Amino acid sequence: MNPKTLVSEEKSLHMTPEEFRRYGHAVVDWIADYQSRVENLPVLSQVKPGEIRASLPATPPAKGEGFDALLNDIDRLILPGVTHWQSPNFFAYFPCNASGPGILGDLLASGLGVQGMLWSTSPACTELETHVMDWLVGMLGLPEKFLSSDVGGGVIQDTASSAVLCALLAAREGATEYASNKQGCNGKLVAYASTQTHSSLEKAAMIAGIGTQNLRLVEVDEKFAMRPDALTKQIEADKRSGLTPIFVCATVGTTSSNAMDPVAAIGEICRKNNLWLHVDAAMSGTAMVCPEFRHLQNGVELADSYNFNPHKWMGANFDCSCFWVADRKALIQTLSILPEYLRNQATESGAVIDYRDWHIQLGRRFRSLKLWFVIRHYGVDGLQHNVREHVRLAQEFAGWVRKDDRFELAAPVPLNLVCFRHKGGDAANQAIMDRLNRSGDLFLTHTKLNGKLTLRLSIGQMHTKTRHVERAWERIKEEATQL
Ligand SMILES: Cc1ncc(COP(=O)(O)O)c(C=O)c1O
C-alpha cells in the first residue's frame, strides 16, 4: 500500500514540542489533582478479574487518536482498576512511594531518554549515579569501603531481587575462582538465610544454579531473627557432608514482621568461614538516615554487599534499588562481558565506570535523577523527619493494640511495621481484614507468624498522618465489634 494513502506528507505523526508542552501540562495537572483526591478513593481496587480488559477495545486503533481521548480513558477505564499505593490509607505490604520530586526526576529521565549502559553513552548518567550512591554511604552511616573512591562502589538496580542475585553470583564466582561462570555449578555450593528471608533469595538460588536444595533456611528466635548458633551448626554440618558454604543473606527488617537479623554475629561467622555476607535492608534501610536507628544493623561493616530500596520508604518512585559492594572488582569480574560492538576508548582507558558490568541487563535508565531530586528536595533533615514520624505513629498504634484486651502484638515493633492480631483466631482476623479492605477505607495485608494469621499495619506512605492511623484503628475496632 502506498504510505501516502495513510498519512499526508505534511502532517508528521509525532507530537510537536508545542503539542507535547500542552499535553504535558495536562498530564501534570491530572497527577496533581490525583494527589489531592487520592485520599478519598477506595484504597484497594474493587474490580473483578477480567473487568478492566473487558472494558478495553478488542483491537488497536488503525489511526492515531487525539491525546484528550487518551487522558479521559485514564479516568474512565484505568483508575477503577488501580490500587492506590499513594493513598495515606495504604498500610499494606511495604510502602512504595512516588514523591513529587521523584516523579519529576523520573519525567526528566524519560524526557532525556538516555540509555546509560556505558559511561560514554551518557557520562552524566554514570557520574551522577556514582556521586549519589557515595552520598548515601555517608547519609546512611554505611562503611566507607562501599565508597567508589575506595575499593567498593554502589549501583542503582531495579529491585532488591536483582541485587541479591548479583550478590549471590559474585559470591559464587569468588568461591569457585571464577570457574562456575565457565563450567556451571557443581551442585555443592550452599547459601544460607533465615526462614523469614524474602523469597527473592530462593529465586536467586534457582537462577544462579545454586539450587533451592542448597539454600538453607536457618531457624529464628522468638523475635523472628536468625539464630547465629543455628547458622554455625548448619555450616559445620554442610562442611562435614563435603559441601561448600559460600553465602549468607542477613535481613535488616524482614518482610513478614520487620525482624532484624543480628548482622554483627552473622558477620563474624561469615569472616571465620570465608563466606560472602549480603545485607538486605530493602525497606528498613531508609531508617538508617536517622543515626538513632543504626544500631539495628550493627556489624554492617562486615558486609560484602548491602541493598536498600529508596522506592519503598524514601520516595524515589519505583524502581530504584541501591546496591553496594565492598569489592567492585569481584562484581565486575563476575558480570563483565565486552563484545566488540561495545568497545570504546573510555572503557579501554580504565578511567570510567561502565555500569553495564554491575548488573544483569545491559541497558539502563537514568534512575539517579529521581534519587538526586528526592535527596535535594527533602534534604537529610526532611528525610529524617519522614522516618521519625512514621516510627512514632507505629509506636503509638502498637500502644493502642497493647491496651485493648481483644488484640495482641504478634512481634516486636522496631520501626514502622506493627504485626498484631485479634485474639479470636485466624477466622476472626481474616474477617476483619477482608471487611476493611472491601470497605475501601484502608488497605492492610497479613502474614503468618508461629502458624497464626497476623495482621500487618505498615506505616510508610509519605502522606500518612496521625489522623489516618487513628482512623485505621477506629475502623479496625469497629470491625472487631461486628464479629
Ligand atoms: C526484605 C525484602 N527483601 C526483598 C524484597 C523484594 O523487593 P523487590 O521488589 O525490590 O525485589 C522485599 C519486598 O518487599 C523485602 O521486603
XYZ file of N, CA and C in Angstrom, residues 17-195:
537
model
N 6.863 19.681 19.700
C 7.192 20.173 21.043
C 6.043 20.995 21.636
N 5.329 21.746 20.820
C 4.217 22.560 21.347
C 3.073 21.678 21.840
N 2.764 20.650 21.039
C 1.718 19.706 21.491
C 2.157 19.013 22.768
N 3.434 18.640 22.789
C 3.955 17.950 23.982
C 3.806 18.841 25.212
N 4.118 20.137 25.029
C 4.002 21.088 26.143
C 2.557 21.120 26.663
N 1.612 21.223 25.707
C 0.198 21.353 26.100
C -0.286 20.081 26.823
N -0.011 18.950 26.204
C -0.498 17.699 26.808
C 0.297 17.384 28.086
N 1.556 17.752 28.073
C 2.378 17.530 29.265
C 1.817 18.293 30.453
N 1.423 19.549 30.212
C 0.805 20.315 31.304
C -0.475 19.632 31.775
N -1.233 19.111 30.815
C -2.494 18.441 31.188
C -2.201 17.211 32.048
N -1.153 16.492 31.707
C -0.826 15.284 32.487
C -0.364 15.674 33.891
N 0.461 16.708 33.972
C 0.923 17.138 35.302
C -0.272 17.630 36.128
N -1.188 18.343 35.478
C -2.414 18.769 36.195
C -3.184 17.549 36.690
N -3.263 16.554 35.821
C -4.010 15.339 36.199
C -3.365 14.708 37.435
N -2.049 14.598 37.420
C -1.361 13.955 38.557
C -1.553 14.786 39.836
N -1.450 16.125 39.699
C -1.622 16.977 40.883
C -3.042 16.815 41.447
N -4.054 16.746 40.549
C -5.438 16.528 41.014
C -5.570 15.165 41.688
N -4.913 14.186 41.095
C -4.949 12.833 41.671
C -4.380 12.852 43.084
N -3.263 13.562 43.242
C -2.648 13.632 44.574
C -3.609 14.268 45.582
N -4.394 15.255 45.117
C -5.328 15.927 46.033
C -6.495 15.028 46.412
N -6.897 14.117 45.505
C -8.121 13.354 45.788
C -7.859 11.903 46.159
N -6.608 11.455 46.090
C -6.353 10.014 46.263
C -6.814 9.519 47.637
N -6.731 10.401 48.625
C -7.136 10.014 49.979
C -8.597 9.547 50.028
N -9.423 10.089 49.131
C -10.849 9.763 49.177
C -11.248 8.610 48.256
N -10.295 8.021 47.566
C -10.609 6.906 46.669
C -10.498 5.590 47.449
N -11.317 4.578 47.082
C -11.181 3.276 47.760
C -9.767 2.734 47.546
N -9.063 2.404 48.625
C -7.619 2.123 48.500
C -7.363 0.885 47.641
N -8.057 -0.207 47.973
C -7.862 -1.442 47.205
C -8.851 -1.435 46.048
N -8.344 -1.640 44.841
C -9.242 -1.644 43.681
C -10.354 -2.675 43.890
N -11.558 -2.288 43.543
C -12.703 -3.156 43.822
C -13.154 -3.934 42.574
N -12.379 -3.877 41.483
C -12.839 -4.559 40.256
C -12.661 -6.075 40.361
N -13.413 -6.782 39.501
C -13.310 -8.253 39.456
C -12.293 -8.637 38.372
N -11.728 -9.840 38.487
C -10.768 -10.282 37.458
C -11.381 -10.189 36.059
N -10.661 -9.613 35.132
C -11.109 -9.514 33.732
C -11.920 -8.271 33.428
N -12.340 -7.556 34.483
C -13.247 -6.414 34.264
C -12.562 -5.297 33.462
N -11.308 -5.028 33.764
C -10.621 -3.935 33.061
C -10.416 -4.312 31.592
N -9.949 -5.511 31.342
C -9.730 -5.924 29.939
C -11.025 -5.880 29.158
N -12.110 -6.308 29.797
C -13.391 -6.349 29.083
C -13.825 -4.956 28.653
N -13.348 -3.937 29.366
C -13.782 -2.568 29.034
C -12.894 -1.944 27.946
N -11.834 -2.643 27.552
C -10.904 -2.071 26.557
C -11.299 -2.529 25.148
N -11.042 -1.692 24.128
C -11.370 -2.088 22.755
C -10.633 -3.386 22.379
N -11.298 -4.226 21.612
C -10.721 -5.529 21.267
C -9.509 -5.385 20.352
N -9.509 -4.347 19.525
C -8.404 -4.188 18.565
C -7.787 -2.792 18.712
N -6.519 -2.645 18.339
C -5.883 -1.316 18.431
C -6.419 -0.396 17.348
N -6.337 0.930 17.558
C -6.835 1.862 16.549
C -5.937 1.839 15.311
N -6.549 1.880 14.130
C -5.760 1.929 12.898
C -5.144 3.312 12.740
N -5.891 4.317 13.131
C -5.383 5.691 13.024
C -5.192 6.258 14.424
N -4.173 7.103 14.558
C -3.889 7.686 15.866
C -5.071 8.503 16.398
N -5.173 8.547 17.737
C -6.279 9.286 18.366
C -5.760 10.569 18.991
N -6.650 11.476 19.300
C -6.287 12.715 19.985
C -5.873 12.422 21.425
N -4.979 13.243 21.969
C -4.458 12.974 23.308
C -5.533 13.119 24.379
N -6.493 14.025 24.148
C -7.565 14.203 25.149
C -8.290 12.884 25.408
N -8.498 12.142 24.324
C -9.206 10.852 24.467
C -8.383 9.908 25.339
N -7.077 9.952 25.169
C -6.208 9.054 25.958
C -6.314 9.384 27.445
N -6.226 10.681 27.728
C -6.252 11.096 29.135
C -7.622 10.820 29.771
N -8.688 11.033 28.984
C -10.033 10.727 29.509
C -10.150 9.258 29.901
N -9.519 8.416 29.103
C -9.644 6.985 29.373
C -8.898 6.566 30.630
N -7.957 7.372 31.062
C -7.299 7.061 32.345
C -8.349 7.106 33.453
N -9.150 8.150 33.471
C -10.206 8.249 34.485
C -11.251 7.150 34.304
N -11.654 6.973 33.058
C -12.812 6.128 32.761
C -12.471 4.634 32.864
N -11.328 4.250 32.306
C -11.046 2.822 32.161
C -9.976 2.299 33.122
N -9.038 3.137 33.453
C -7.881 2.639 34.213
C -8.035 2.837 35.721
N -8.450 4.027 36.109
C -8.486 4.348 37.542
C -9.285 3.339 38.382
N -10.433 2.833 37.867
C -11.151 1.842 38.688
C -10.316 0.606 38.994
N -9.347 0.320 38.147
C -8.511 -0.869 38.358
C -7.193 -0.542 39.031
N -7.098 0.608 39.650
C -5.850 0.985 40.331
C -6.019 0.810 41.848
N -5.055 0.130 42.455
C -4.964 0.115 43.916
C -4.060 1.279 44.289
N -4.527 2.091 45.210
C -3.878 3.394 45.410
C -2.744 3.323 46.441
N -1.583 2.945 45.916
C -0.378 2.868 46.756
C -0.014 4.239 47.308
N -0.464 5.301 46.651
C -0.109 6.651 47.114
C -1.181 7.227 48.049
N -2.124 6.400 48.470
C -3.118 6.870 49.445
C -2.498 6.854 50.841
N -2.785 7.868 51.637
C -2.283 7.833 53.027
C -2.956 6.744 53.856
N -3.984 6.108 53.275
C -4.648 4.997 53.967
C -4.129 3.643 53.481
N -3.009 3.666 52.787
C -2.378 2.426 52.312
C -1.439 1.923 53.408
N -1.797 0.775 54.006
C -0.976 0.213 55.092
C -0.521 -1.215 54.767
N -0.629 -1.606 53.487
C -0.359 -2.987 53.095
C 1.129 -3.209 52.815
N 1.516 -4.465 52.685
C 2.880 -4.873 52.282
C 3.925 -3.962 52.945
N 4.821 -3.440 52.081
C 5.675 -2.324 52.475
C 5.313 -1.186 51.529
N 5.585 0.067 51.905
C 5.162 1.171 51.041
C 5.941 1.221 49.729
N 5.419 1.980 48.792
C 6.114 2.205 47.512
C 5.768 3.642 47.126
N 6.619 4.558 47.568
C 6.273 5.977 47.492
C 6.708 6.646 46.190
N 5.788 7.406 45.608
C 6.116 8.243 44.441
C 5.993 9.694 44.912
N 7.103 10.292 45.280
C 7.054 11.675 45.781
C 7.066 12.651 44.609
N 6.692 13.898 44.883
C 6.721 14.929 43.838
C 8.079 15.025 43.147
N 9.167 15.237 43.909
C 10.475 15.342 43.244
C 10.874 14.054 42.532
N 10.455 12.926 43.080
C 10.768 11.647 42.436
C 10.087 11.527 41.073
N 8.811 11.908 41.044
C 8.059 11.825 39.782
C 8.685 12.761 38.747
N 9.033 13.957 39.185
C 9.578 14.937 38.226
C 10.972 14.523 37.738
N 11.754 13.947 38.629
C 13.073 13.446 38.220
C 12.920 12.328 37.187
N 11.922 11.472 37.433
C 11.673 10.366 36.511
C 11.181 10.883 35.158
N 10.379 11.930 35.217
C 9.866 12.526 33.969
C 11.039 13.091 33.156
N 11.949 13.748 33.849
C 13.125 14.273 33.140
C 13.970 13.140 32.555
N 14.071 12.047 33.313
C 14.833 10.900 32.790
C 14.158 10.370 31.527
N 12.817 10.337 31.540
C 12.095 9.889 30.337
C 12.304 10.869 29.200
N 12.275 12.157 29.542
C 12.435 13.184 28.508
C 13.814 13.126 27.861
N 14.818 12.892 28.680
C 16.173 12.787 28.126
C 16.336 11.479 27.355
N 15.598 10.472 27.807
C 15.596 9.193 27.098
C 16.967 8.568 26.967
N 17.772 8.768 27.972
C 19.145 8.271 27.931
C 19.180 6.773 28.233
N 20.062 6.066 27.550
C 20.324 4.674 27.869
C 21.795 4.615 28.299
N 22.001 4.424 29.602
C 23.344 4.646 30.164
C 24.170 3.406 30.381
N 24.134 2.474 29.444
C 24.850 1.199 29.648
C 26.355 1.385 29.821
N 26.916 2.379 29.125
C 28.347 2.667 29.212
C 28.521 4.098 29.699
N 29.682 4.375 30.274
C 29.964 5.763 30.651
C 29.800 6.653 29.413
N 30.331 6.173 28.282
C 30.353 7.013 27.087
C 28.963 7.228 26.487
N 27.986 6.405 26.838
C 26.648 6.613 26.261
C 25.872 7.693 27.021
N 26.441 8.247 28.021
C 25.951 9.430 28.753
C 26.731 9.567 30.053
N 27.860 10.260 30.002
C 28.700 10.348 31.210
C 27.921 10.833 32.445
N 26.960 11.744 32.249
C 26.233 12.274 33.416
C 25.422 11.186 34.098
N 24.891 10.273 33.314
C 24.066 9.181 33.862
C 24.917 8.337 34.815
N 26.130 8.053 34.425
C 27.026 7.252 35.267
C 27.549 8.074 36.450
N 28.015 9.275 36.168
C 28.724 10.013 37.228
C 27.766 10.524 38.303
N 26.539 10.903 37.896
C 25.576 11.314 38.926
C 25.236 10.114 39.818
N 25.082 8.965 39.189
C 24.747 7.760 39.965
C 25.850 7.432 40.976
N 27.092 7.465 40.509
C 28.209 7.177 41.411
C 28.215 8.188 42.565
N 27.946 9.442 42.220
C 28.010 10.501 43.221
C 26.906 10.347 44.273
N 25.687 10.084 43.791
C 24.549 9.945 44.720
C 24.737 8.702 45.594
N 25.263 7.640 44.996
C 25.495 6.421 45.780
C 26.558 6.672 46.854
N 27.549 7.486 46.538
C 28.551 7.848 47.557
C 27.927 8.742 48.631
N 27.071 9.675 48.228
C 26.358 10.497 49.230
C 25.627 9.599 50.232
N 24.935 8.587 49.657
C 24.095 7.740 50.511
C 24.921 6.944 51.522
N 26.141 6.584 51.156
C 27.007 5.868 52.110
C 27.138 6.701 53.386
N 27.396 8.002 53.207
C 27.510 8.885 54.370
C 26.155 9.101 55.038
N 25.121 9.306 54.246
C 23.788 9.586 54.808
C 23.267 8.439 55.664
N 23.612 7.194 55.292
C 23.071 6.021 55.987
C 24.066 5.426 56.982
N 25.240 6.049 57.091
C 26.257 5.529 58.023
C 26.790 4.173 57.589
N 26.880 3.954 56.293
C 27.402 2.679 55.793
C 28.933 2.716 55.813
N 29.589 1.557 55.783
C 31.052 1.532 55.849
C 31.699 2.207 54.633
N 32.821 2.847 54.880
C 33.499 3.610 53.817
C 33.988 2.731 52.676
N 34.146 1.445 52.961
C 34.622 0.548 51.883
C 33.607 0.475 50.737
N 32.362 0.889 50.982
C 31.359 0.902 49.911
C 31.509 2.113 48.979
N 32.374 3.044 49.353
C 32.538 4.245 48.521
C 33.260 3.904 47.220
N 32.887 4.623 46.164
C 33.561 4.386 44.878
C 35.011 4.884 44.935
N 35.281 5.810 45.861
C 36.656 6.310 45.999
C 37.524 5.287 46.735
N 36.867 4.307 47.345
C 37.587 3.203 48.000
C 37.553 2.005 47.037
N 37.568 0.802 47.555
C 37.613 -0.359 46.648
C 36.231 -0.877 46.256
N 35.197 -0.276 46.849
C 33.849 -0.755 46.562
C 33.113 0.142 45.595
N 31.818 0.277 45.834
C 31.032 1.171 44.998
C 29.579 0.739 44.965
N 28.747 1.678 44.536
C 27.305 1.419 44.503
C 26.740 1.583 43.114
N 25.627 0.896 42.892
C 24.947 0.945 41.601
C 23.440 0.899 41.876
N 22.667 1.564 41.034
C 21.214 1.502 41.214
C 20.668 0.366 40.364
N 20.013 -0.566 41.027
C 19.386 -1.693 40.341
C 17.882 -1.449 40.292
N 17.171 -2.315 39.575
C 15.719 -2.151 39.560
C 15.113 -2.538 40.907
N 15.484 -3.692 41.407
C 14.829 -4.208 42.614
C 15.836 -4.921 43.528
N 15.380 -5.177 44.741
C 16.196 -5.933 45.705
C 16.415 -7.357 45.208
N 15.480 -7.868 44.407
C 15.618 -9.232 43.870
C 16.836 -9.310 42.957
N 16.997 -8.311 42.092
C 18.158 -8.305 41.198
C 19.444 -8.138 41.997
N 19.377 -7.302 43.032
C 20.573 -7.039 43.836
C 21.064 -8.315 44.516
N 20.141 -9.066 45.107
C 20.591 -10.265 45.828
C 21.091 -11.306 44.829
N 20.521 -11.323 43.635
C 21.014 -12.253 42.611
C 22.458 -11.903 42.230
N 22.722 -10.616 42.040
C 24.097 -10.198 41.701
C 25.065 -10.554 42.821
N 24.633 -10.338 44.063
C 25.496 -10.660 45.204
C 25.803 -12.151 45.223
N 24.775 -12.954 44.993
C 24.966 -14.409 45.030
C 25.887 -14.857 43.891
N 25.730 -14.249 42.721
C 26.593 -14.610 41.588
C 28.049 -14.261 41.896
N 28.259 -13.071 42.464
C 29.632 -12.665 42.779
C 30.231 -13.603 43.841
N 29.399 -13.994 44.812
C 29.874 -14.924 45.848
C 30.233 -16.261 45.221
N 29.382 -16.712 44.302
C 29.616 -17.997 43.629
C 30.934 -17.979 42.856
N 31.142 -16.887 42.124
C 32.359 -16.800 41.319
C 33.595 -16.688 42.191
N 33.489 -15.883 43.266
C 34.623 -15.739 44.183
C 34.998 -17.088 44.773
N 33.965 -17.856 45.167
C 34.225 -19.142 45.836
C 34.784 -20.182 44.875
N 34.510 -20.033 43.583
C 34.981 -21.067 42.630
C 36.113 -20.526 41.742
N 36.678 -19.411 42.193
C 37.752 -18.766 41.417
C 37.344 -18.550 39.968
N 36.107 -18.084 39.833
C 35.531 -17.696 38.533
C 35.391 -18.874 37.562
N 35.321 -20.075 38.118
C 35.193 -21.255 37.250
C 33.730 -21.556 36.916
N 32.797 -21.224 37.838
C 31.408 -21.652 37.584
C 30.762 -20.845 36.458
N 31.267 -19.640 36.207
C 30.782 -18.894 35.037
C 31.060 -19.683 33.752
N 32.168 -20.403 33.756
C 32.544 -21.165 32.546
C 31.926 -22.559 32.558
N 32.038 -23.216 33.700
C 31.676 -24.644 33.726
C 30.272 -24.917 34.241
N 29.642 -23.901 34.818
C 28.375 -24.155 35.504
C 28.660 -24.605 36.925
N 27.602 -24.784 37.692
C 27.763 -25.112 39.114
C 27.930 -26.607 39.321
N 28.579 -26.949 40.444
C 28.806 -28.374 40.692
C 27.784 -28.979 41.658
N 26.786 -28.190 42.024
C 25.745 -28.726 42.918
C 26.174 -28.813 44.364
N 27.362 -28.275 44.679
C 27.871 -28.418 46.058
C 27.946 -27.092 46.804
N 27.591 -26.000 46.120
C 27.685 -24.691 46.774
C 26.417 -24.465 47.598
N 26.592 -23.885 48.794
C 25.445 -23.735 49.700
C 25.299 -22.285 50.152
N 24.055 -21.812 50.166
C 23.739 -20.455 50.646
C 22.817 -20.554 51.861
N 22.865 -19.507 52.698
C 22.142 -19.533 53.971
C 21.332 -18.248 54.151
N 20.162 -18.414 54.717
C 19.341 -17.262 55.098
C 18.426 -17.759 56.204
N 17.580 -16.896 56.734
C 16.676 -17.384 57.783
C 15.365 -17.836 57.150
N 14.553 -18.487 57.940
C 13.230 -18.915 57.453
C 12.377 -17.703 57.078
